[in-house]
C-alpha positions as YAML, in Angstrom:
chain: A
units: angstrom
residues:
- id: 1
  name: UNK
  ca: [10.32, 19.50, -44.59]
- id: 2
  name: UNK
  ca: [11.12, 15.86, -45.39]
- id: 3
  name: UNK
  ca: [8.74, 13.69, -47.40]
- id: 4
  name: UNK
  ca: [7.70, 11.49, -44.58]
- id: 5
  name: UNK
  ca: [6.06, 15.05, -43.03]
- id: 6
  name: UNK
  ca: [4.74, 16.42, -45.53]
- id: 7
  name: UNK
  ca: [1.42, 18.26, -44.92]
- id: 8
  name: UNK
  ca: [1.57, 17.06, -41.47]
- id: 9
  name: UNK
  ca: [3.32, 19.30, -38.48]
- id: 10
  name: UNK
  ca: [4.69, 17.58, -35.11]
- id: 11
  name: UNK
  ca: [2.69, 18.98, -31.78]
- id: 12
  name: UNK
  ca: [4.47, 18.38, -28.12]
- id: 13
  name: UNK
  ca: [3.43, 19.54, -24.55]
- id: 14
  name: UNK
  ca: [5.59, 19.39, -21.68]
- id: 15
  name: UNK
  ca: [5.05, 20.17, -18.39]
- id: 16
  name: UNK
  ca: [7.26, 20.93, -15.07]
- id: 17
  name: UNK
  ca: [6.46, 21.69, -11.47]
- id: 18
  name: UNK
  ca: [8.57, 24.56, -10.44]
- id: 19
  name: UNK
  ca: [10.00, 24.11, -6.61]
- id: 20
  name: UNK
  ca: [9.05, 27.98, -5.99]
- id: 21
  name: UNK
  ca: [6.86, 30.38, -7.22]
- id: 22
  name: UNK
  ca: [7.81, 32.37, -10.84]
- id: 23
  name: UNK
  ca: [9.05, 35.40, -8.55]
- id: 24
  name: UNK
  ca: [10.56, 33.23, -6.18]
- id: 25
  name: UNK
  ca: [14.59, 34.31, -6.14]
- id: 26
  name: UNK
  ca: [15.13, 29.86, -6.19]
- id: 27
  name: UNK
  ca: [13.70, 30.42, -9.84]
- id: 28
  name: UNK
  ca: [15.14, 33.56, -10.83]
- id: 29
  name: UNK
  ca: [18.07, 32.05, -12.99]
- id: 30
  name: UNK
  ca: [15.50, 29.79, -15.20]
- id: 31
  name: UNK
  ca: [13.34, 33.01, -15.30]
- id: 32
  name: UNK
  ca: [15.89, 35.29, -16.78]
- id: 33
  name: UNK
  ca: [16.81, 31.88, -19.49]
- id: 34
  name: UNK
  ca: [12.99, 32.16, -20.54]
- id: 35
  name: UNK
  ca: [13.94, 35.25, -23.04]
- id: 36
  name: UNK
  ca: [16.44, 34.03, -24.79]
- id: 37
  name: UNK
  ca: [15.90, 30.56, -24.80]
- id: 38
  name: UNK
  ca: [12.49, 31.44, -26.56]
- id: 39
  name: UNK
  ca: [13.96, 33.79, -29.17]
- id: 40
  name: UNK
  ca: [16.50, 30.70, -30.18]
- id: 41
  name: UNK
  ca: [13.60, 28.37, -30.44]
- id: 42
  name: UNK
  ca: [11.34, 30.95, -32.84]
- id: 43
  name: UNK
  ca: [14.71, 31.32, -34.73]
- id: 44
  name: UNK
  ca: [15.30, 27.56, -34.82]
- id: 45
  name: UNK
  ca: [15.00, 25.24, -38.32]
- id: 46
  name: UNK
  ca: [11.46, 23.95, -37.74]
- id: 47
  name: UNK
  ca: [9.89, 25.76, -35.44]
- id: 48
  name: UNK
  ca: [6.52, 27.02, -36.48]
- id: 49
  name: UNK
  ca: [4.58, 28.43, -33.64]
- id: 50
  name: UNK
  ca: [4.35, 28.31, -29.67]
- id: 51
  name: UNK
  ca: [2.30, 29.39, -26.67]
- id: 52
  name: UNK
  ca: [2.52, 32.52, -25.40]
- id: 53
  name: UNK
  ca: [1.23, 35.76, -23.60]
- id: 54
  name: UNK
  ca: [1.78, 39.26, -24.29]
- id: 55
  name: UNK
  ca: [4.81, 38.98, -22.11]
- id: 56
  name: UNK
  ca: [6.62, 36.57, -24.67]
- id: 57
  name: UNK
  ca: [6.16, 33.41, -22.63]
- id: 58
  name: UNK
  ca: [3.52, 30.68, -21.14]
- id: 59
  name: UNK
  ca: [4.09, 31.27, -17.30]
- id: 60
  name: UNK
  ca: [0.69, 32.60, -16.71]
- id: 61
  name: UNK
  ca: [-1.07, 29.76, -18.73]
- id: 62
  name: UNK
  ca: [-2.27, 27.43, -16.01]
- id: 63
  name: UNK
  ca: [-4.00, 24.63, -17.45]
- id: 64
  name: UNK
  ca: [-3.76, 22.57, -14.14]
- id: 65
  name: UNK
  ca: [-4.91, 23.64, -10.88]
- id: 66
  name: UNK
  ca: [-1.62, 23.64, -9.55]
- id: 67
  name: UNK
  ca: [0.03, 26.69, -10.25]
- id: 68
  name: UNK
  ca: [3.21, 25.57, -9.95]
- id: 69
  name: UNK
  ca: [2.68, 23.34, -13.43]
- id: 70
  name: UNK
  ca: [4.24, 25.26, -15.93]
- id: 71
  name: UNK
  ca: [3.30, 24.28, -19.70]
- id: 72
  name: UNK
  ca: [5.54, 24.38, -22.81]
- id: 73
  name: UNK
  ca: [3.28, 23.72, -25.92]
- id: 74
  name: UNK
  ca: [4.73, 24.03, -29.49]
- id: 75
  name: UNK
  ca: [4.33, 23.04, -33.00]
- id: 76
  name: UNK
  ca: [7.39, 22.25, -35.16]
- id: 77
  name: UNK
  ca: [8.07, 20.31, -38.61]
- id: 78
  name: UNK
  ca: [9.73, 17.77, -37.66]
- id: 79
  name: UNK
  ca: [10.38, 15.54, -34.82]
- id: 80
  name: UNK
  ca: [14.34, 15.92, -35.63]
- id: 81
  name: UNK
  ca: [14.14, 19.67, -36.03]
- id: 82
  name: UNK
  ca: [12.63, 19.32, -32.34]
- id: 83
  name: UNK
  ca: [14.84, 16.87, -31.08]
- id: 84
  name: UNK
  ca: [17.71, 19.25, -32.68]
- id: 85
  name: UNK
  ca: [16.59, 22.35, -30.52]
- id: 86
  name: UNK
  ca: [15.71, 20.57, -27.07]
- id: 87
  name: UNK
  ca: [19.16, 18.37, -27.69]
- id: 88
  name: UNK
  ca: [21.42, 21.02, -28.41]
- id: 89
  name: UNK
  ca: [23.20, 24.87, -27.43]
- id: 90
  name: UNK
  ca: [21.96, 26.82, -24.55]
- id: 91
  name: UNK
  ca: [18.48, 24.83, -24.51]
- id: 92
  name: UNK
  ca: [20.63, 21.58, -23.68]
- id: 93
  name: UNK
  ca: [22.24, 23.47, -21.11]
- id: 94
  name: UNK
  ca: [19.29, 24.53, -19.37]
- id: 95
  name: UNK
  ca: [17.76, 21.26, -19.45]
- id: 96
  name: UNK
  ca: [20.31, 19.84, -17.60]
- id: 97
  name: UNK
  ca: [19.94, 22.39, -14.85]
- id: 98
  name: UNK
  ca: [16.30, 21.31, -14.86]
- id: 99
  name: UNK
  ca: [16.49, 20.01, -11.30]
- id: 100
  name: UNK
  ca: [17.28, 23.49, -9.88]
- id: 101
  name: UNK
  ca: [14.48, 24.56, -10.87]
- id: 102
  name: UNK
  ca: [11.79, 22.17, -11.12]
- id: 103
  name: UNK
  ca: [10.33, 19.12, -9.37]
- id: 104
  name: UNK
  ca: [11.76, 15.40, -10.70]
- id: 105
  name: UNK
  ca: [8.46, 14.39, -12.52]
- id: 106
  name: UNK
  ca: [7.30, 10.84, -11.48]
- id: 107
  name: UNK
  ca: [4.54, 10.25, -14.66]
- id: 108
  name: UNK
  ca: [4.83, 10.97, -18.22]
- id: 109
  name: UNK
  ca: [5.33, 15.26, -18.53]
- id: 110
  name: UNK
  ca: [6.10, 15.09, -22.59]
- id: 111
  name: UNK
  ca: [3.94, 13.87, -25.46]
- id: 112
  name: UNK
  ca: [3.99, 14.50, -29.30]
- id: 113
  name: UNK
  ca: [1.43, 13.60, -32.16]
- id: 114
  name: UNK
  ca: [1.10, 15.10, -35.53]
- id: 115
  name: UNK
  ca: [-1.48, 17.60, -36.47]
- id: 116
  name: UNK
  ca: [-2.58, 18.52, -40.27]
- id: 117
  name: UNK
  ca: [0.31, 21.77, -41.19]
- id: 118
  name: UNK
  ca: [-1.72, 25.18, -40.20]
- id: 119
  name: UNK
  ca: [-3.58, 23.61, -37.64]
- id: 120
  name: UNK
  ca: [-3.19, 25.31, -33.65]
- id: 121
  name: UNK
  ca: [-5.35, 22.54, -31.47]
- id: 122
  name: UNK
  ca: [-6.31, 24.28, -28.45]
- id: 123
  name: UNK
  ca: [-4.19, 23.72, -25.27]
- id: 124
  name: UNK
  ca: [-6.71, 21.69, -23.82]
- id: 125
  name: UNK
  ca: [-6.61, 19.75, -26.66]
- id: 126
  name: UNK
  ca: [-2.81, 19.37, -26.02]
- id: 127
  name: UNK
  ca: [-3.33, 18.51, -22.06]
- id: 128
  name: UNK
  ca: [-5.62, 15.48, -23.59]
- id: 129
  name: UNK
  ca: [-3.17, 14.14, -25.71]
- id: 130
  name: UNK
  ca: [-0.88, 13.68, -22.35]
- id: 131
  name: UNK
  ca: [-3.54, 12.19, -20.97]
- id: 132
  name: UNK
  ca: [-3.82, 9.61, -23.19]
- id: 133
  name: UNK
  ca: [-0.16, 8.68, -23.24]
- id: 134
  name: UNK
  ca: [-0.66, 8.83, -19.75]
- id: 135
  name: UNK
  ca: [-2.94, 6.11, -20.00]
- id: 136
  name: UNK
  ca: [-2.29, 4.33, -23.25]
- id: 137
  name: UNK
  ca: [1.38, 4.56, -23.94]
- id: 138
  name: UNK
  ca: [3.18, 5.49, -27.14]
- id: 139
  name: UNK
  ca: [0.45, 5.37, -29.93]
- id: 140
  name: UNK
  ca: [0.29, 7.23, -33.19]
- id: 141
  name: UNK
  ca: [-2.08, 9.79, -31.13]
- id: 142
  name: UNK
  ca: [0.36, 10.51, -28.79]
- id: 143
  name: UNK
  ca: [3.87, 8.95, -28.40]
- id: 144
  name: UNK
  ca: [7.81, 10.51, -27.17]
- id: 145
  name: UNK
  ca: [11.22, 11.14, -28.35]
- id: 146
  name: UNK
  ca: [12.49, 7.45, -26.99]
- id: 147
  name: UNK
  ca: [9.04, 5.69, -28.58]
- id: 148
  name: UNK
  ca: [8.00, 8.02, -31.55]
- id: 149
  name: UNK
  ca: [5.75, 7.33, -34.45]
- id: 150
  name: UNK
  ca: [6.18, 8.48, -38.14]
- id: 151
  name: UNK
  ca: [3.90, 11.15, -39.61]
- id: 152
  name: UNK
  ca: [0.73, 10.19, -41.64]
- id: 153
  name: UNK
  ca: [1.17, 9.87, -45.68]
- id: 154
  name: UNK
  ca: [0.39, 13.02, -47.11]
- id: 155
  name: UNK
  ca: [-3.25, 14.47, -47.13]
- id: 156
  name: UNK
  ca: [-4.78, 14.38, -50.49]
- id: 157
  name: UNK
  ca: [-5.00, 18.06, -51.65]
...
């Protein structure tokens, strides 16, 4: 962990509309990526915790009423360790398949915004923070990759 986050991890939500249904054959190829794409991001430099179910995954979290709105909430050290992961290796290349898969978003679907290190804010908390980008901008409470802010100096033990 670099100085500049120290004692302080980096939160981000994203969401997607799927164009079909989770057991809808259109989806099938993203569905089978879930799996492994998860296991490199729990094995990534950085990563620290994510949303899941039993079944390894946050398909069955609906925290819209569409849903179609599938959720991707995560905590990691760093926004570079992040930025490393989504950027790069078999993530990258399902990203860029994204439109197979999901609806082209027309409003803000990612924010980020640092939490105290050990914290889990609730997923509702999470779905606030995007609403505040949403309606702010980029802010120290909730900003992006293209407009990010730095982490808070370190909490006094």
């Amino acid at each position: 962990m670099t100085a500049a986050t120290d004692g302080w991890h980096l939160a981000q939500l994203n969401i997607g509309r799927m164009l079909a249904p989770i057991d809808d054959p259109l989806v099938a190829e993203f569905v089978a990526l879930l799996e492994p794409i998860n296991a490199l991001a729990d094995a990534a430099p950085g990563f620290v915790w994510r949303l899941q179910t039993e079944e390894g995954d946050a398909t069955s979290i609906h925290l819209f009423e569409d849903d179609l709105l599938l959720i991707n909430y995560s905590i990691w050290k760093s926004i570079e360790e992040l930025r490393d992961f989504v950027y790069s290796g078999a993530h990258r290349d399902a990203l860029r398949r994204r439109l197979e898969w999901f609806e082209k978003m027309d409003e803000i679907h990612l924010v980020m915004w640092w939490i105290p290190a050990g914290e889990i804010p609730p997923p509702e908390a999470a779905v606030q923070r995007l609403r505040v980008l949403r309606e702010h901008g980029p802010t120290p409470e909730a900003f992006t990759f293209r407009f990010p802010f730095p982490a808070p100096p370190p909490q006094a033990p």
